[in-house]
mmCIF file of C-alpha atoms in Angstrom:
data_model
loop_
_atom_site.group_PDB
_atom_site.id
_atom_site.type_symbol
_atom_site.label_atom_id
_atom_site.label_comp_id
_atom_site.label_asym_id
_atom_site.label_seq_id
_atom_site.Cartn_x
_atom_site.Cartn_y
_atom_site.Cartn_z
ATOM 1 C CA UNK A 1 -22.139 215.514 205.651
ATOM 2 C CA UNK A 2 -25.249 213.550 206.922
ATOM 3 C CA UNK A 3 -27.103 215.047 210.271
ATOM 4 C CA UNK A 4 -29.202 213.170 212.741
ATOM 5 C CA UNK A 5 -31.244 214.885 215.145
ATOM 6 C CA UNK A 6 -32.487 213.312 218.221
ATOM 7 C CA UNK A 7 -35.514 215.299 220.115
ATOM 8 C CA UNK A 8 -37.186 215.149 223.249
ATOM 9 C CA UNK A 9 -38.925 217.001 225.924
ATOM 10 C CA UNK A 10 -36.233 219.156 227.668
ATOM 11 C CA UNK A 11 -32.977 217.709 226.037
ATOM 12 C CA UNK A 12 -31.622 216.435 229.274
ATOM 13 C CA UNK A 13 -32.568 212.996 229.395
ATOM 14 C CA UNK A 14 -33.777 210.679 226.429
ATOM 15 C CA UNK A 15 -32.229 212.868 223.174
ATOM 16 C CA UNK A 16 -29.293 213.700 225.222
ATOM 17 C CA UNK A 17 -28.346 210.192 225.787
ATOM 18 C CA UNK A 18 -29.348 209.143 222.462
ATOM 19 C CA UNK A 19 -26.651 211.403 221.298
ATOM 20 C CA UNK A 20 -23.763 210.299 223.186
ATOM 21 C CA UNK A 21 -24.631 206.649 222.525
ATOM 22 C CA UNK A 22 -25.183 207.039 218.653
ATOM 23 C CA UNK A 23 -21.942 209.022 218.526
ATOM 24 C CA UNK A 24 -19.926 206.358 220.627
ATOM 25 C CA UNK A 25 -21.594 203.546 218.154
ATOM 26 C CA UNK A 26 -21.048 205.398 215.052
ATOM 27 C CA UNK A 27 -17.530 206.218 215.989
ATOM 28 C CA UNK A 28 -14.830 208.884 215.291
ATOM 29 C CA UNK A 29 -14.483 208.312 211.969
ATOM 30 C CA UNK A 30 -18.012 208.399 210.837
ATOM 31 C CA UNK A 31 -19.326 210.899 208.562
ATOM 32 C CA UNK A 32 -22.643 211.679 210.572
ATOM 33 C CA UNK A 33 -23.073 214.956 212.620
ATOM 34 C CA UNK A 34 -24.985 213.851 215.628
ATOM 35 C CA UNK A 35 -26.834 216.250 217.710
ATOM 36 C CA UNK A 36 -29.732 216.746 220.145
ATOM 37 C CA UNK A 37 -32.482 219.223 221.066
ATOM 38 C CA UNK A 38 -35.722 219.663 223.147
ATOM 39 C CA UNK A 39 -39.022 220.922 222.000
ATOM 40 C CA UNK A 40 -39.579 222.570 225.671
ATOM 41 C CA UNK A 41 -35.588 222.520 226.326
ATOM 42 C CA UNK A 42 -34.208 223.388 229.473
ATOM 43 C CA UNK A 43 -31.651 225.441 227.678
ATOM 44 C CA UNK A 44 -27.875 225.660 228.981
ATOM 45 C CA UNK A 45 -28.621 222.538 231.190
ATOM 46 C CA UNK A 46 -26.400 219.715 231.632
ATOM 47 C CA UNK A 47 -27.580 216.010 230.982
ATOM 48 C CA UNK A 48 -29.384 214.748 234.035
ATOM 49 C CA UNK A 49 -27.148 213.237 236.204
ATOM 50 C CA UNK A 50 -28.903 209.738 236.714
ATOM 51 C CA UNK A 51 -29.259 209.766 233.195
ATOM 52 C CA UNK A 52 -25.674 210.476 232.628
ATOM 53 C CA UNK A 53 -24.616 207.613 235.409
ATOM 54 C CA UNK A 54 -27.213 205.338 233.108
ATOM 55 C CA UNK A 55 -25.010 206.172 230.180
ATOM 56 C CA UNK A 56 -21.593 205.936 231.854
ATOM 57 C CA UNK A 57 -22.775 202.162 232.925
ATOM 58 C CA UNK A 58 -22.530 201.422 229.253
ATOM 59 C CA UNK A 59 -19.115 202.483 228.965
ATOM 60 C CA UNK A 60 -19.993 206.055 227.227
ATOM 61 C CA UNK A 61 -18.857 209.438 228.463
ATOM 62 C CA UNK A 62 -20.952 212.500 228.426
ATOM 63 C CA UNK A 63 -18.908 215.418 228.137
ATOM 64 C CA UNK A 64 -19.936 219.057 227.526
ATOM 65 C CA UNK A 65 -23.775 218.678 226.871
ATOM 66 C CA UNK A 66 -25.604 221.848 226.909
ATOM 67 C CA UNK A 67 -29.538 221.659 226.240
ATOM 68 C CA UNK A 68 -30.989 223.430 222.948
ATOM 69 C CA UNK A 69 -34.253 224.446 221.960
ATOM 70 C CA UNK A 70 -34.970 222.643 218.699
ATOM 71 C CA UNK A 71 -35.827 225.515 215.741
ATOM 72 C CA UNK A 72 -36.934 225.406 212.449
ATOM 73 C CA UNK A 73 -32.952 225.686 211.153
ATOM 74 C CA UNK A 74 -32.174 222.510 212.811
ATOM 75 C CA UNK A 75 -34.896 220.550 211.358
ATOM 76 C CA UNK A 76 -34.464 221.921 207.856
ATOM 77 C CA UNK A 77 -30.771 220.745 207.956
ATOM 78 C CA UNK A 78 -31.555 217.322 209.566
ATOM 79 C CA UNK A 79 -31.423 214.321 207.374
ATOM 80 C CA UNK A 80 -32.897 212.176 209.976
ATOM 81 C CA UNK A 81 -35.011 213.656 213.007
ATOM 82 C CA UNK A 82 -36.011 210.944 215.671
ATOM 83 C CA UNK A 83 -38.128 212.326 218.296
ATOM 84 C CA UNK A 84 -39.230 210.361 221.444
ATOM 85 C CA UNK A 85 -42.952 210.946 221.555
ATOM 86 C CA UNK A 86 -45.670 211.666 219.055
ATOM 87 C CA UNK A 87 -46.279 215.120 220.524
ATOM 88 C CA UNK A 88 -42.658 216.190 219.901
ATOM 89 C CA UNK A 89 -42.833 214.921 216.282
ATOM 90 C CA UNK A 90 -46.135 216.742 215.722
ATOM 91 C CA UNK A 91 -44.802 220.135 217.501
ATOM 92 C CA UNK A 92 -41.996 219.967 215.210
ATOM 93 C CA UNK A 93 -43.977 219.007 211.859
ATOM 94 C CA UNK A 94 -46.069 222.317 212.949
ATOM 95 C CA UNK A 95 -42.833 224.357 212.763
ATOM 96 C CA UNK A 96 -41.274 222.761 209.728
ATOM 97 C CA UNK A 97 -43.886 221.040 207.793
ATOM 98 C CA UNK A 98 -41.118 220.014 205.124
ATOM 99 C CA UNK A 99 -39.730 217.384 207.599
ATOM 100 C CA UNK A 100 -42.446 215.162 207.514
ATOM 101 C CA UNK A 101 -40.411 212.859 205.146
ATOM 102 C CA UNK A 102 -37.483 212.691 207.570
ATOM 103 C CA UNK A 103 -39.303 213.199 211.193
ATOM 104 C CA UNK A 104 -39.979 209.976 212.799
ATOM 105 C CA UNK A 105 -40.272 208.802 216.543
ATOM 106 C CA UNK A 106 -37.432 206.489 217.704
ATOM 107 C CA UNK A 107 -39.565 203.569 217.892
ATOM 108 C CA UNK A 108 -41.614 203.931 214.783
ATOM 109 C CA UNK A 109 -38.487 204.392 212.743
ATOM 110 C CA UNK A 110 -36.905 201.130 214.131
ATOM 111 C CA UNK A 111 -39.999 199.244 213.760
ATOM 112 C CA UNK A 112 -39.983 200.306 210.014
ATOM 113 C CA UNK A 113 -36.381 199.703 209.482
ATOM 114 C CA UNK A 114 -36.511 196.303 211.358
ATOM 115 C CA UNK A 115 -39.180 195.267 208.769
ATOM 116 C CA UNK A 116 -37.324 196.840 205.573
ATOM 117 C CA UNK A 117 -36.428 194.549 202.458
ATOM 118 C CA UNK A 118 -32.897 193.896 202.688
ATOM 119 C CA UNK A 119 -30.553 196.025 200.627
ATOM 120 C CA UNK A 120 -32.731 198.640 200.712
ATOM 121 C CA UNK A 121 -31.363 202.689 201.190
ATOM 122 C CA UNK A 122 -32.683 203.274 204.743
ATOM 123 C CA UNK A 123 -33.043 207.056 204.607
ATOM 124 C CA UNK A 124 -34.874 206.672 201.415
ATOM 125 C CA UNK A 125 -37.036 203.725 202.805
ATOM 126 C CA UNK A 126 -37.934 205.971 205.618
ATOM 127 C CA UNK A 127 -38.654 208.950 203.257
ATOM 128 C CA UNK A 128 -41.186 206.649 201.546
ATOM 129 C CA UNK A 129 -43.086 205.643 204.676
ATOM 130 C CA UNK A 130 -45.884 207.788 206.135
ATOM 131 C CA UNK A 131 -46.768 207.575 209.934
ATOM 132 C CA UNK A 132 -50.494 206.641 210.086
ATOM 133 C CA UNK A 133 -52.252 208.776 212.235
ATOM 134 C CA UNK A 134 -51.988 207.709 215.999
ATOM 135 C CA UNK A 135 -48.923 205.392 214.739
ATOM 136 C CA UNK A 136 -46.331 207.260 216.493
ATOM 137 C CA UNK A 137 -44.976 204.783 219.113
ATOM 138 C CA UNK A 138 -43.786 207.241 222.517
ATOM 139 C CA UNK A 139 -40.833 206.487 224.683
ATOM 140 C CA UNK A 140 -41.890 207.276 228.270
ATOM 141 C CA UNK A 141 -39.820 209.996 229.971
ATOM 142 C CA UNK A 142 -37.638 208.413 232.787
ATOM 143 C CA UNK A 143 -36.497 211.898 234.194
ATOM 144 C CA UNK A 144 -36.988 211.833 237.567
ATOM 145 C CA UNK A 145 -37.731 208.286 237.898
ATOM 146 C CA UNK A 146 -34.790 206.964 239.960
ATOM 147 C CA UNK A 147 -31.742 204.896 238.409
ATOM 148 C CA UNK A 148 -33.619 201.577 237.597
ATOM 149 C CA UNK A 149 -36.021 203.520 235.344
ATOM 150 C CA UNK A 150 -33.008 205.322 233.970
ATOM 151 C CA UNK A 151 -30.935 202.409 233.161
ATOM 152 C CA UNK A 152 -33.654 200.563 231.230
ATOM 153 C CA UNK A 153 -34.575 203.830 229.285
ATOM 154 C CA UNK A 154 -30.796 203.792 228.395
ATOM 155 C CA UNK A 155 -30.705 200.422 227.437
ATOM 156 C CA UNK A 156 -33.809 200.449 225.235
ATOM 157 C CA UNK A 157 -32.359 203.565 223.432
ATOM 158 C CA UNK A 158 -29.159 201.337 222.792
ATOM 159 C CA UNK A 159 -31.392 198.486 221.628
ATOM 160 C CA UNK A 160 -33.654 200.675 219.374
ATOM 161 C CA UNK A 161 -29.841 202.460 217.997
ATOM 162 C CA UNK A 162 -29.138 198.511 217.302
ATOM 163 C CA UNK A 163 -31.623 198.567 214.629
ATOM 164 C CA UNK A 164 -31.281 202.262 213.102
ATOM 165 C CA UNK A 165 -27.526 203.002 213.300
ATOM 166 C CA UNK A 166 -26.078 200.067 211.191
ATOM 167 C CA UNK A 167 -28.438 201.358 208.320
ATOM 168 C CA UNK A 168 -27.879 204.906 208.341
ATOM 169 C CA UNK A 169 -24.054 204.425 208.876
ATOM 170 C CA UNK A 170 -23.825 202.578 205.720
ATOM 171 C CA UNK A 171 -25.251 205.570 203.801
ATOM 172 C CA UNK A 172 -22.737 207.882 204.554
ATOM 173 C CA UNK A 173 -19.782 205.796 203.816
ATOM 174 C CA UNK A 174 -18.404 204.861 200.260
ATOM 175 C CA UNK A 175 -18.563 201.218 199.317
ATOM 176 C CA UNK A 176 -14.980 199.952 200.084
ATOM 177 C CA UNK A 177 -12.743 198.673 197.357
ATOM 178 C CA UNK A 178 -11.772 194.835 197.137
ATOM 179 C CA UNK A 179 -8.044 194.940 197.670
ATOM 180 C CA UNK A 180 -7.592 191.128 196.984
#
């Protein structure tokens, strides 16, 4: 089962929202295990109420979120790690250097996949790319900045998932056999 891990600072806003949105988009029958964590997690906390409201506004529920700290085991087992800031990515690479081929900022991954050749295997394509020094594209933290900023952030996360998820979802599914 392939694993997708979203990582932000505290795991109560951006990464939690991305986890719920991605799960909803991939659907119950997908093969991906989607999770989230933080580099300085507020371990045990629920998703921020303002962020949760913004996610709910997109028709997605947020039951049972519990913030957790990212660790080397999570990084080792993930097929794709999407961080929200370059500093998060750098911290994770210092903890688990072998994750360099599958750890990107969410904006960088979307930018790479948006310009990927047609019919390319997305995970292999990303693994073949290196984020240039200073090339990480950060995603500002909406925490504590009010409902309008939360809604904008959740809408942007959703738009980035529009680019990223269709390709990776196809990776985990066997090709359909024609029945005609």
